[in-house]
Coordinates of N, CA and C in Angstrom, one line a residue:
M37 N -4.9 -18.4 -16.7 CA -5.9 -17.0 -15.9 C -6.7 -17.4 -15.4
F38 N -7.0 -16.9 -14.0 CA -8.2 -16.2 -13.2 C -8.5 -14.5 -12.4
C39 N -9.3 -14.5 -11.9 CA -9.0 -13.3 -11.9 C -9.1 -12.9 -9.8
I40 N -8.9 -11.7 -9.4 CA -9.4 -10.9 -8.7 C -10.0 -10.2 -8.0
E41 N -10.1 -9.7 -7.3 CA -10.7 -8.4 -6.3 C -10.2 -7.5 -5.6
I42 N -9.7 -6.8 -5.5 CA -8.7 -5.8 -4.8 C -9.7 -5.0 -4.5
A43 N -9.4 -4.0 -3.8 CA -10.1 -2.3 -3.1 C -11.6 -2.6 -4.4
G44 N -12.2 -3.9 -4.1 CA -13.2 -3.3 -5.0 C -13.9 -3.1 -6.6
L45 N -12.2 -3.6 -6.6 CA -11.7 -3.5 -8.7 C -11.2 -5.3 -8.9
L46 N -12.5 -5.9 -10.7 CA -12.3 -6.9 -10.7 C -11.1 -6.7 -11.5
V47 N -10.1 -8.4 -11.3 CA -8.2 -7.8 -12.4 C -8.4 -8.9 -12.8
E48 N -7.8 -9.0 -14.0 CA -7.7 -10.5 -14.6 C -6.6 -10.5 -15.1
I49 N -5.5 -11.5 -14.5 CA -4.2 -11.9 -15.3 C -4.4 -12.8 -15.5
D50 N -4.1 -12.4 -16.4 CA -3.3 -13.6 -17.8 C -1.6 -13.7 -17.1
N51 N -1.3 -15.0 -16.6 CA -1.1 -15.3 -15.9 C 0.5 -16.4 -16.7
R52 N 1.7 -16.5 -16.5 CA 2.9 -18.0 -17.3 C 2.5 -18.7 -15.9
Y53 N 2.4 -18.9 -14.6 CA 3.2 -19.7 -13.8 C 2.2 -19.3 -12.5
D54 N 1.4 -20.5 -12.2 CA 1.0 -21.2 -11.1 C 0.8 -20.8 -9.8
E55 N 2.7 -20.1 -9.0 CA 3.0 -19.2 -8.0 C 1.8 -18.2 -7.6
I56 N 1.9 -17.0 -8.5 CA 1.6 -16.6 -8.8 C -0.6 -16.3 -8.4
E57 N -0.9 -17.3 -9.1 CA -2.3 -17.7 -8.4 C -2.3 -18.3 -7.1
K58 N -1.1 -19.2 -6.7 CA -1.4 -19.3 -5.2 C -1.2 -18.4 -3.9
R59 N 0.0 -16.8 -4.2 CA 0.5 -15.9 -3.7 C -0.8 -15.2 -3.8
C60 N -1.4 -15.3 -4.4 CA -3.2 -14.1 -3.9 C -4.3 -15.1 -4.4
R61 N -4.7 -16.1 -3.6 CA -5.3 -16.7 -3.5 C -6.1 -16.6 -2.5
D62 N -6.4 -15.7 -2.1 CA -6.7 -15.2 -0.9 C -8.1 -13.9 -1.5
Y63 N -7.8 -13.3 -2.5 CA -8.4 -13.2 -4.0 C -9.2 -13.2 -4.3
V64 N -8.6 -14.4 -4.5 CA -8.9 -15.0 -6.2 C -10.6 -15.2 -6.1
V65 N -11.5 -14.7 -6.7 CA -12.9 -14.9 -6.8 C -12.9 -15.7 -8.8
K66 N -14.5 -15.2 -8.3 CA -15.3 -16.3 -9.6 C -15.3 -14.3 -10.3
P67 N -15.3 -14.5 -11.8 CA -16.0 -13.4 -12.1 C -17.8 -13.4 -12.3
D68 N -17.9 -12.2 -11.9 CA -20.2 -11.6 -12.0 C -19.7 -10.4 -12.9
R69 N -19.0 -10.1 -13.3 CA -19.7 -9.0 -14.1 C -17.7 -8.5 -15.7
E70 N -17.7 -8.0 -16.5 CA -16.9 -7.4 -16.5 C -15.5 -6.3 -15.9
P71 N -13.6 -7.3 -16.6 CA -13.0 -6.9 -15.2 C -12.7 -5.3 -15.8
D72 N -12.9 -5.1 -14.3 CA -12.5 -3.3 -14.2 C -10.5 -2.8 -15.0
I73 N -9.6 -4.0 -14.5 CA -8.5 -4.3 -14.8 C -8.0 -5.3 -16.2
R74 N -6.9 -5.0 -17.0 CA -7.3 -6.8 -17.2 C -5.2 -6.4 -17.0
V75 N -4.7 -7.7 -17.2 CA -3.2 -7.6 -16.7 C -2.6 -8.4 -18.2
K76 N -2.0 -8.6 -18.2 CA -1.1 -9.9 -19.1 C 0.3 -10.1 -18.7
T77 N 1.1 -10.9 -18.2 CA 3.3 -11.1 -18.2 C 3.6 -11.9 -19.7
T78 N 4.1 -10.8 -19.7 CA 4.5 -10.7 -21.2 C 6.8 -10.8 -21.0
D79 N 6.8 -11.1 -21.4 CA 8.6 -11.2 -21.5 C 8.8 -9.2 -21.6
E80 N 8.6 -8.8 -21.5 CA 8.9 -7.3 -22.1 C 8.9 -6.7 -20.3
I81 N 7.8 -7.3 -19.7 CA 7.0 -7.1 -18.1 C 8.3 -7.9 -17.6
L82 N 9.0 -8.6 -17.6 CA 9.2 -10.0 -17.2 C 11.1 -10.0 -17.1
E83 N 11.3 -9.3 -18.2 CA 13.0 -9.2 -18.5 C 13.6 -8.5 -17.4
P84 N 13.0 -7.1 -17.4 CA 14.0 -6.1 -16.7 C 14.2 -6.9 -15.2
L85 N 13.5 -7.8 -14.6 CA 13.6 -8.1 -13.7 C 13.9 -8.9 -13.1
I86 N 14.1 -10.3 -14.3 CA 15.2 -11.8 -14.0 C 16.6 -10.7 -14.4
L87 N 17.0 -9.6 -15.0 CA 18.5 -8.9 -15.4 C 18.9 -8.3 -13.8
L88 N 17.6 -7.9 -12.6 CA 17.8 -7.7 -11.6 C 18.6 -9.1 -11.1
Y89 N 17.4 -9.8 -10.9 CA 18.2 -11.0 -9.9 C 19.2 -11.7 -10.7
Q90 N 20.1 -11.4 -12.2 CA 21.1 -12.0 -12.4 C 22.6 -10.9 -12.2
E91 N 21.5 -9.6 -11.6 CA 23.2 -8.6 -11.2 C 23.6 -9.3 -9.8
D92 N 22.5 -9.9 -8.8 CA 22.4 -9.8 -7.8 C 23.2 -10.9 -7.4
E93 N 23.3 -11.8 -8.7 CA 23.9 -13.3 -8.6 C 23.1 -14.5 -8.4
L94 N 21.5 -14.2 -8.7 CA 20.6 -15.6 -7.9 C 20.1 -15.8 -9.7
D95 N 19.7 -17.1 -9.6 CA 19.4 -18.0 -10.4 C 17.5 -17.7 -10.8
P96 N 18.1 -15.9 -11.8 CA 16.3 -15.5 -11.3 C 15.6 -17.2 -12.0
Y97 N 15.6 -18.5 -13.1 CA 14.8 -19.0 -13.7 C 14.3 -19.9 -12.0
S98 N 14.8 -20.2 -11.1 CA 14.6 -20.7 -9.4 C 13.7 -20.0 -9.1
S99 N 13.5 -18.7 -9.4 CA 11.8 -18.7 -9.2 C 11.0 -17.1 -9.4
I100 N 10.8 -18.2 -11.6 CA 10.0 -17.1 -12.1 C 8.4 -17.0 -12.2
G101 N 8.5 -17.7 -10.6 CA 6.9 -17.4 -10.2 C 7.1 -16.6 -9.9
K102 N 8.1 -16.4 -8.8 CA 8.5 -15.1 -7.4 C 8.0 -13.5 -8.5
I103 N 8.9 -13.8 -9.7 CA 9.2 -12.9 -10.2 C 8.2 -12.6 -10.6
E104 N 7.0 -13.6 -11.1 CA 5.6 -12.9 -11.7 C 5.2 -12.0 -11.3
F105 N 5.1 -12.4 -10.1 CA 3.6 -11.3 -9.0 C 5.0 -11.4 -9.0
S106 N 6.5 -10.7 -8.6 CA 6.3 -9.0 -7.9 C 6.3 -8.3 -9.1
A107 N 6.0 -9.1 -10.4 CA 5.3 -7.8 -12.1 C 4.7 -7.7 -11.2
L108 N 3.1 -8.4 -11.4 CA 1.7 -7.7 -10.9 C 1.5 -7.4 -10.8
H109 N 2.1 -6.8 -9.5 CA 1.5 -5.0 -8.3 C 2.3 -4.4 -10.6
G110 N 2.9 -4.5 -10.6 CA 3.8 -3.1 -11.7 C 2.9 -3.0 -12.4
T111 N 2.4 -4.0 -13.1 CA 0.6 -3.7 -14.0 C -0.4 -3.0 -13.8
I112 N -0.5 -3.5 -12.0 CA -2.1 -3.6 -12.1 C -2.2 -1.8 -11.8
Y113 N -0.5 -1.0 -10.5 CA -0.8 0.4 -10.1 C -1.0 1.2 -11.1
P114 N -0.9 1.1 -12.0 CA -0.4 2.7 -13.0 C -1.8 2.7 -13.5
Q115 N -2.8 2.1 -13.8 CA -4.5 2.0 -13.3 C -5.3 2.2 -12.8
L116 N -4.9 2.3 -12.2 CA -5.2 2.7 -10.0 C -6.1 3.7 -10.5
P117 N -5.3 5.2 -10.4 CA -6.0 6.0 -10.8 C -7.6 5.9 -11.5
E118 N -7.6 5.9 -12.2 CA -8.7 5.9 -13.4 C -10.0 5.6 -12.6
F119 N -9.6 4.8 -11.2 CA -10.8 4.3 -10.0 C -10.9 4.7 -9.1
D120 N -10.6 6.1 -9.3 CA -9.5 6.6 -8.0 C -8.7 5.9 -7.3
A121 N -8.5 5.9 -7.3 CA -6.9 4.9 -5.8 C -6.1 5.1 -6.5
A122 N -5.6 5.0 -5.6 CA -3.6 4.9 -5.7 C -2.6 3.5 -4.6
W123 N -1.6 3.6 -5.1 CA -0.7 2.6 -4.0 C 0.0 3.4 -3.3
M124 N 0.8 2.8 -2.8 CA 1.2 3.7 -1.1 C 1.8 2.9 -1.2
H125 N 3.1 3.9 -0.3 CA 4.8 2.4 -0.4 C 4.6 2.2 1.0
A126 N 3.7 1.5 2.1 CA 2.6 2.0 3.4 C 2.5 0.6 4.1
C127 N 2.9 0.9 5.3 CA 2.7 -0.3 6.5 C 1.4 -0.3 6.9
A128 N 0.0 -0.7 6.5 CA -1.1 -0.4 6.9 C -1.7 -1.3 7.8
V129 N -2.2 -0.4 9.2 CA -2.7 -0.8 10.9 C -3.9 0.1 11.1
E130 N -5.3 -1.5 10.7 CA -6.2 -1.5 11.4 C -6.2 -2.1 13.2
V131 N -7.3 -0.7 14.1 CA -7.6 -0.5 14.9 C -8.9 -0.8 15.1
D132 N -10.2 -1.0 15.5 CA -10.9 -1.0 16.6 C -11.9 -1.0 14.8
G133 N -11.9 -1.1 13.6 CA -12.1 -1.0 13.0 C -11.8 0.2 11.6
V134 N -10.9 1.0 11.7 CA -10.0 1.9 10.7 C -9.1 1.5 11.3
G135 N -8.5 2.9 9.6 CA -7.1 2.0 9.1 C -6.3 3.7 9.4
Y136 N -4.6 2.8 9.8 CA -3.6 3.9 9.3 C -2.2 3.4 9.5
A137 N -2.1 4.1 7.9 CA -1.0 4.2 7.2 C 0.4 4.8 7.4
F138 N 1.6 3.9 8.0 CA 2.4 4.4 8.2 C 3.6 4.0 7.0
T139 N 4.2 5.5 6.7 CA 4.8 5.0 5.1 C 6.8 6.5 5.9
A140 N 7.6 5.5 4.9 CA 8.9 6.1 5.1 C 9.8 5.4 4.1
P141 N 10.9 6.2 3.9 CA 11.0 5.3 2.7 C 11.7 3.2 3.0
S142 N 12.0 2.7 2.2 CA 11.7 1.4 2.6 C 13.4 0.9 3.4
G143 N 13.1 0.4 4.3 CA 13.8 -0.2 5.6 C 14.6 0.9 6.2
Y144 N 13.2 2.3 6.7 CA 13.0 3.0 7.2 C 12.1 2.9 9.0
G145 N 11.2 0.6 9.4 CA 11.2 1.3 10.0 C 9.1 0.6 9.8
K146 N 8.4 1.1 9.0 CA 7.3 0.8 9.0 C 6.9 -0.4 9.8
T147 N 7.2 -0.7 9.3 CA 6.4 -2.8 10.0 C 6.6 -2.9 11.1
T148 N 8.2 -1.8 12.0 CA 8.1 -2.3 13.9 C 6.7 -1.1 13.8
Q149 N 7.1 -0.5 12.8 CA 6.3 0.6 13.8 C 4.6 -0.2 14.3
A150 N 4.1 -0.6 13.1 CA 3.1 -1.1 13.1 C 3.0 -1.8 13.9
Q151 N 3.8 -3.3 14.3 CA 3.9 -4.0 15.5 C 4.2 -4.2 16.8
L152 N 4.3 -3.0 16.8 CA 4.2 -1.5 18.4 C 2.9 -1.7 18.1
W153 N 1.9 -1.7 17.4 CA 0.7 -1.5 18.0 C -0.1 -2.0 18.0
L154 N 0.7 -3.4 18.0 CA -0.1 -4.7 17.5 C 0.0 -4.8 19.1
D155 N 1.4 -5.1 19.9 CA 1.7 -5.3 20.7 C 1.0 -4.1 22.1
Y156 N 1.4 -3.0 21.5 CA 0.8 -1.7 22.7 C -1.8 -3.0 22.3
F157 N -2.0 -2.4 21.6 CA -3.3 -3.1 21.1 C -4.0 -4.4 21.2
G158 N -3.0 -5.4 21.5 CA -3.6 -6.5 21.2 C -3.9 -7.0 20.3
S159 N -5.6 -7.7 20.2 CA -6.5 -8.5 19.3 C -6.9 -7.2 18.6
R160 N -7.2 -5.4 19.9 CA -7.7 -5.0 18.8 C -7.1 -4.5 17.7
A161 N -6.2 -4.7 17.3 CA -5.0 -4.4 16.2 C -5.3 -5.7 15.0
R162 N -4.5 -5.3 13.9 CA -4.1 -6.2 12.6 C -2.8 -5.6 11.6
I163 N -1.7 -6.2 10.9 CA -1.8 -5.6 10.3 C -2.4 -6.0 8.9
I164 N -2.9 -5.0 7.9 CA -3.7 -5.4 6.9 C -2.7 -5.7 5.3
N165 N -1.4 -3.9 5.8 CA -1.7 -4.5 4.4 C 0.6 -4.3 4.3
G166 N 1.8 -5.1 4.4 CA 3.0 -5.0 4.5 C 3.4 -3.6 4.2
D167 N 3.5 -3.1 3.2 CA 3.9 -2.6 2.2 C 3.4 -1.9 0.8
N168 N 1.8 -2.5 0.6 CA 2.0 -2.0 0.0 C 0.1 -1.9 -0.5
P169 N 0.1 -0.7 -0.1 CA -2.5 -1.0 0.3 C -2.8 -0.2 -0.7
I170 N -3.6 -0.3 -1.3 CA -4.5 0.9 -2.0 C -5.7 1.2 -1.3
I171 N -5.4 3.2 -1.6 CA -6.2 3.7 -1.4 C -6.9 4.2 -1.9
R172 N -8.7 4.2 -1.6 CA -9.3 4.5 -3.0 C -10.6 5.2 -3.0
F173 N -11.7 6.2 -3.6 CA -12.4 7.0 -2.6 C -14.1 6.0 -3.3
M174 N -14.2 5.6 -2.1 CA -14.8 5.2 -2.7 C -16.6 4.8 -1.3
N175 N -18.0 4.9 -2.8 CA -19.0 4.9 -1.3 C -19.2 6.3 -0.2
G176 N -18.3 7.3 -0.6 CA -18.1 8.7 -0.6 C -17.1 8.6 0.2
G177 N -16.5 7.7 0.7 CA -15.4 7.8 1.9 C -13.7 7.7 1.1
C178 N -13.4 7.4 2.1 CA -11.2 6.6 1.6 C -11.7 5.7 2.6
Y179 N -10.7 4.8 2.0 CA -11.0 3.8 2.0 C -9.2 2.8 1.9
I180 N -8.8 2.5 2.8 CA -7.5 2.1 2.6 C -7.3 0.6 2.6
C181 N -6.8 -0.5 1.4 CA -7.6 -1.5 1.3 C -6.2 -2.8 1.2
G182 N -6.5 -4.1 1.9 CA -5.9 -5.2 1.2 C -5.0 -5.5 0.5
T183 N -3.6 -5.7 -0.2 CA -3.6 -6.5 -1.1 C -3.0 -7.4 -1.3
P184 N -1.9 -8.3 -2.2 CA -1.7 -9.4 -2.0 C 0.1 -9.4 -1.5
F185 N 0.2 -7.6 -1.8 CA 1.5 -7.4 -1.9 C 1.5 -7.1 -1.2
G186 N 1.9 -8.2 0.3 CA 2.1 -7.6 1.8 C 3.8 -7.4 2.0
G187 N 5.3 -7.3 1.3 CA 6.1 -7.0 1.0 C 7.0 -8.4 1.3
S188 N 8.0 -9.1 1.9 CA 9.4 -9.8 2.0 C 8.4 -9.8 3.5
E189 N 7.5 -9.9 5.0 CA 7.2 -10.7 5.7 C 5.8 -10.7 5.9
G190 N 5.0 -10.8 4.6 CA 3.4 -11.6 3.7 C 2.8 -10.7 4.8
Y191 N 2.9 -10.3 5.5 CA 1.4 -9.5 5.9 C 0.4 -8.5 4.8
Q192 N -0.4 -9.2 4.7 CA -1.6 -9.1 4.0 C -3.0 -9.4 4.3
V193 N -4.5 -8.7 4.6 CA -5.3 -9.2 4.7 C -6.3 -8.4 3.6
N194 N -7.1 -9.4 3.7 CA -8.1 -8.8 2.5 C -9.5 -7.9 2.6
T195 N -9.2 -7.0 2.9 CA -10.3 -6.0 3.7 C -10.4 -4.8 3.0
Q196 N -11.4 -4.0 3.0 CA -10.9 -2.1 3.1 C -12.1 -2.1 4.1
I197 N -10.7 -0.9 4.6 CA -11.9 0.0 6.4 C -11.6 1.5 5.9
P198 N -12.1 2.0 6.6 CA -11.7 4.0 6.3 C -10.6 4.1 7.2
L199 N -10.3 5.1 5.7 CA -8.9 5.7 7.1 C -9.4 7.1 7.5
R200 N -8.1 6.6 8.5 CA -8.4 7.8 9.2 C -6.9 9.0 9.9
G201 N -5.9 7.7 9.1 CA -5.0 9.1 9.4 C -2.7 8.4 8.6
I202 N -2.3 9.2 8.4 CA -1.1 9.0 7.1 C 0.0 9.3 8.2
G203 N 0.8 8.4 8.3 CA 1.1 9.0 9.5 C 3.2 9.1 8.9
F204 N 3.8 9.4 7.9 CA 5.4 10.0 8.2 C 6.2 9.5 9.1
L205 N 6.8 8.3 9.1 CA 7.5 8.2 10.5 C 9.0 9.4 10.6
D206 N 9.5 9.2 11.8 CA 10.6 10.5 11.9 C 11.9 10.0 13.1
H207 N 12.4 8.8 13.5 CA 12.9 8.2 14.1 C 13.3 9.9 14.9
S208 N 13.0 9.7 16.2 CA 14.1 10.0 17.6 C 14.0 9.7 18.4
E209 N 14.1 10.5 19.3 CA 14.3 9.6 20.8 C 13.5 10.4 21.7
V210 N 12.8 11.1 20.9 CA 11.6 11.9 22.1 C 10.1 11.6 21.7
N211 N 8.6 10.8 22.0 CA 8.2 10.7 21.1 C 7.4 11.3 20.8
Y212 N 6.9 12.4 19.7 CA 5.7 13.6 19.6 C 5.5 13.6 18.3
I213 N 4.5 14.2 17.5 CA 3.4 13.6 16.7 C 2.5 15.7 16.4
T214 N 3.7 15.0 14.9 CA 2.8 17.1 14.5 C 2.1 17.0 13.0
R215 N 0.9 17.6 13.0 CA 0.3 17.4 12.2 C 1.3 18.8 11.3
M216 N 1.0 18.0 10.3 CA 1.1 18.1 8.3 C 0.4 18.8 8.1
D217 N 0.8 20.1 6.5 CA -0.1 20.7 5.7 C -0.2 20.1 4.8
P218 N -1.5 20.0 3.7 CA -1.3 19.2 2.2 C 0.1 19.6 1.9
A219 N 0.7 20.6 1.5 CA 1.9 20.8 0.6 C 2.5 20.3 0.6
M220 N 3.3 20.1 2.1 CA 4.3 19.0 2.9 C 3.5 17.8 2.9
A221 N 2.7 17.3 3.2 CA 2.9 16.2 2.9 C 2.9 15.1 1.3
F222 N 1.9 16.8 1.2 CA 2.6 15.8 -0.4 C 3.5 16.2 -0.8
S223 N 4.8 16.6 -0.2 CA 5.8 16.3 -0.8 C 6.4 15.1 -0.1
Q224 N 6.5 15.3 1.2 CA 6.4 13.7 1.2 C 6.1 12.4 0.7
M225 N 4.7 12.5 0.3 CA 4.5 11.1 -0.7 C 5.4 10.9 -1.6
M226 N 5.8 12.2 -2.8 CA 6.1 12.0 -4.0 C 7.8 11.4 -3.6
R227 N 8.4 11.7 -1.9 CA 9.7 11.4 -1.4 C 9.5 9.7 -1.4
T228 N 8.4 9.4 -1.0 CA 8.6 7.9 -0.3 C 8.5 7.4 -1.6
N229 N 8.1 7.6 -2.1 CA 8.0 7.1 -3.3 C 7.8 7.0 -5.3
Q230 N 8.4 8.1 -4.9 CA 9.2 8.4 -6.0 C 10.0 6.7 -6.6
N231 N 11.3 6.2 -5.8 CA 12.1 5.4 -6.2 C 10.9 4.1 -6.7
H232 N 9.9 3.6 -6.1 CA 8.7 2.9 -6.7 C 9.1 2.6 -8.3
R233 N 9.1 1.1 -8.7 CA 9.1 0.7 -9.8 C 7.5 1.0 -10.9
M234 N 6.3 1.2 -9.3 CA 5.1 1.9 -10.0 C 5.2 3.2 -10.5
L235 N 6.0 3.7 -10.4 CA 5.9 5.6 -10.6 C 7.1 5.2 -11.9
S236 N 6.8 6.2 -12.8 CA 7.2 6.0 -14.4 C 5.9 7.2 -15.0
W237 N 7.4 7.8 -15.4 CA 6.6 8.9 -16.9 C 5.6 8.8 -17.7
E238 N 4.7 7.7 -17.8 CA 3.1 7.7 -18.6 C 2.3 7.5 -17.6
N239 N 2.2 7.6 -15.7 CA 2.1 7.6 -15.4 C 1.6 8.6 -13.6
L240 N 2.5 9.7 -14.6 CA 3.5 10.5 -13.1 C 2.4 11.8 -13.0
D241 N 1.2 12.2 -14.1 CA 0.7 12.8 -13.2 C -0.9 12.6 -12.7
S242 N -1.6 11.7 -13.1 CA -2.5 10.9 -12.2 C -2.0 10.2 -11.1
M243 N -1.0 9.9 -10.8 CA -0.5 9.7 -10.3 C -0.9 10.5 -9.2
M244 N 0.1 11.8 -8.9 CA 0.2 12.7 -8.6 C -1.3 13.8 -7.9
T245 N -1.9 13.7 -8.5 CA -3.3 13.6 -8.6 C -3.9 12.8 -7.6
M246 N -3.5 12.3 -7.9 CA -4.7 10.9 -6.6 C -4.1 11.3 -5.5
W247 N -2.5 10.9 -4.9 CA -1.6 12.0 -3.8 C -1.9 12.9 -3.5
E248 N -2.4 13.8 -4.4 CA -3.0 15.3 -3.8 C -4.4 15.2 -3.3
R249 N -5.0 13.8 -3.8 CA -6.2 14.1 -3.0 C -5.8 13.0 -2.2
I250 N -5.4 12.6 -1.5 CA -5.2 12.1 -0.8 C -4.7 13.1 0.4
V251 N -4.4 13.2 0.2 CA -3.4 14.3 2.0 C -4.2 15.7 1.4
E252 N -5.3 16.3 0.5 CA -6.3 16.6 1.2 C -7.0 16.5 2.3
R253 N -8.1 15.6 1.9 CA -9.3 14.3 2.6 C -8.0 13.7 3.6
I254 N -7.3 13.2 3.5 CA -7.3 12.2 4.7 C -5.9 12.9 6.3
P255 N -5.8 13.2 6.9 CA -4.6 13.9 8.1 C -3.6 13.5 7.8
V256 N -3.3 14.3 7.8 CA -1.2 14.0 7.5 C -1.0 13.9 8.6
W257 N 0.0 13.3 9.1 CA 1.1 13.3 10.8 C 2.2 13.1 10.1
Q258 N 3.0 13.5 10.8 CA 4.7 13.3 10.9 C 5.0 12.7 12.1
I259 N 5.0 11.7 12.4 CA 5.2 11.1 13.9 C 7.0 10.1 14.0
H260 N 6.8 10.9 15.7 CA 8.9 11.3 15.4 C 8.5 11.0 16.9
C261 N 9.5 8.8 16.8 CA 9.3 7.7 17.3 C 10.1 7.0 17.5
D262 N 9.6 6.7 18.5 CA 11.3 5.5 18.7 C 11.0 4.4 18.2
Q263 N 11.4 2.7 19.4 CA 10.7 1.5 19.3 C 10.3 0.6 20.5
S264 N 9.7 2.2 21.7 CA 9.1 1.8 21.8 C 7.0 1.8 22.3
L265 N 6.8 1.1 23.3 CA 5.5 0.9 23.3 C 4.9 2.5 22.9
Q266 N 5.8 3.9 24.1 CA 4.9 4.6 24.2 C 4.7 5.5 22.9
A267 N 5.7 4.8 22.1 CA 5.7 5.5 20.7 C 4.0 5.6 19.6
A268 N 3.9 4.3 19.9 CA 2.5 3.3 19.6 C 0.8 4.4 20.0
R269 N 1.9 5.0 21.7 CA 0.1 5.5 22.1 C 0.6 6.4 21.6
I270 N 1.1 6.9 21.9 CA 1.0 8.6 21.8 C 0.7 8.5 19.6
A271 N 1.2 8.0 19.3 CA 1.3 7.9 17.5 C -0.8 7.7 17.9
Y272 N -1.3 7.0 17.9 CA -2.5 6.6 18.0 C -3.3 7.9 18.8
E273 N -3.1 8.4 19.7 CA -3.5 8.9 20.0 C -3.7 11.1 19.0
G274 N -2.5 11.2 19.4 CA -2.9 12.4 18.5 C -3.6 12.1 16.9
M275 N -3.3 11.0 16.3 CA -4.1 11.0 15.2 C -5.6 10.8 15.5
Q276 N -6.5 11.0 16.2 CA -7.8 11.2 16.9 C -8.6 12.2 16.2
E277 N -7.2 13.2 16.1 CA -8.1 15.0 15.7 C -9.7 14.4 14.9
Q278 N -9.4 14.1 13.9 CA -10.4 13.6 13.3 C -11.8 12.9 13.4
K279 N -13.3 12.8 13.7 CA -14.0 11.7 13.3 C -14.1 11.0 12.2
I280 N -13.9 10.1 11.9 CA -14.2 9.1 11.6 C -15.9 9.1 11.1
S281 N -16.7 9.5 11.5 CA -18.3 9.9 10.6 C -17.6 11.4 9.7
D282 N -16.6 11.8 9.6 CA -16.6 12.7 8.9 C -15.6 12.3 7.9
L283 N -14.5 11.6 7.8 CA -14.0 10.9 6.6 C -14.8 10.3 5.7
I284 N -15.9 9.5 6.1 CA -16.9 8.2 5.2 C -18.3 9.3 4.6
S285 N -17.9 10.5 5.3 CA -19.7 11.4 4.9 C -19.5 11.3 3.6
S286 N -20.2 11.5 2.9 CA -20.0 11.9 1.9 C -20.9 13.3 1.4

């Protein structure tokens, strides 16, 4: 058993295998208060993932620690709305201390777009999470937070930064960006997250409420882009419409 801190929340993890603590090492803390969230690995949690490995003709027991780690965020994330927070299937980039989230269905090119931002901004930018950041309302603002769950590339940084904008990616031969109204943004949010295993009937209403709050507070954009540095420049410049002071004011 050990504790991690993500998005300002203390999470107690009752684990079975050592690998999970190694993968969470950047977030491990000594608890100084009662945990906000408690999770425990059970057969009920592991068995569906083991079956998926078997269906793919993989030996699940050679990677049981990896399976437990994969199951972890599926047990943490449904509890987040209780703390004014939500997970998002996105790649989060920091530029000059401010966060931007790129979202799209799996395999669409979120990490590719983020890498373009690294190439364009150099040392001014970094990827803080490659697949599953947390967005949380706290301290009078809306923040995007790193988590250990960085996707296959392993991009993750333990940090919390103000979130300036969310961009839904759309492949295009011409680079341009358009502002989305909250209703359209919410519909897109549901589409990009609907097949994720953290979304179930049990937490659907609370998660939808959080996504609705997010798109009403944070500017959301449709980013029509190719894979050039110009795509990064146009997306970044287009997402500067709202001052960061407006986003973090109480």
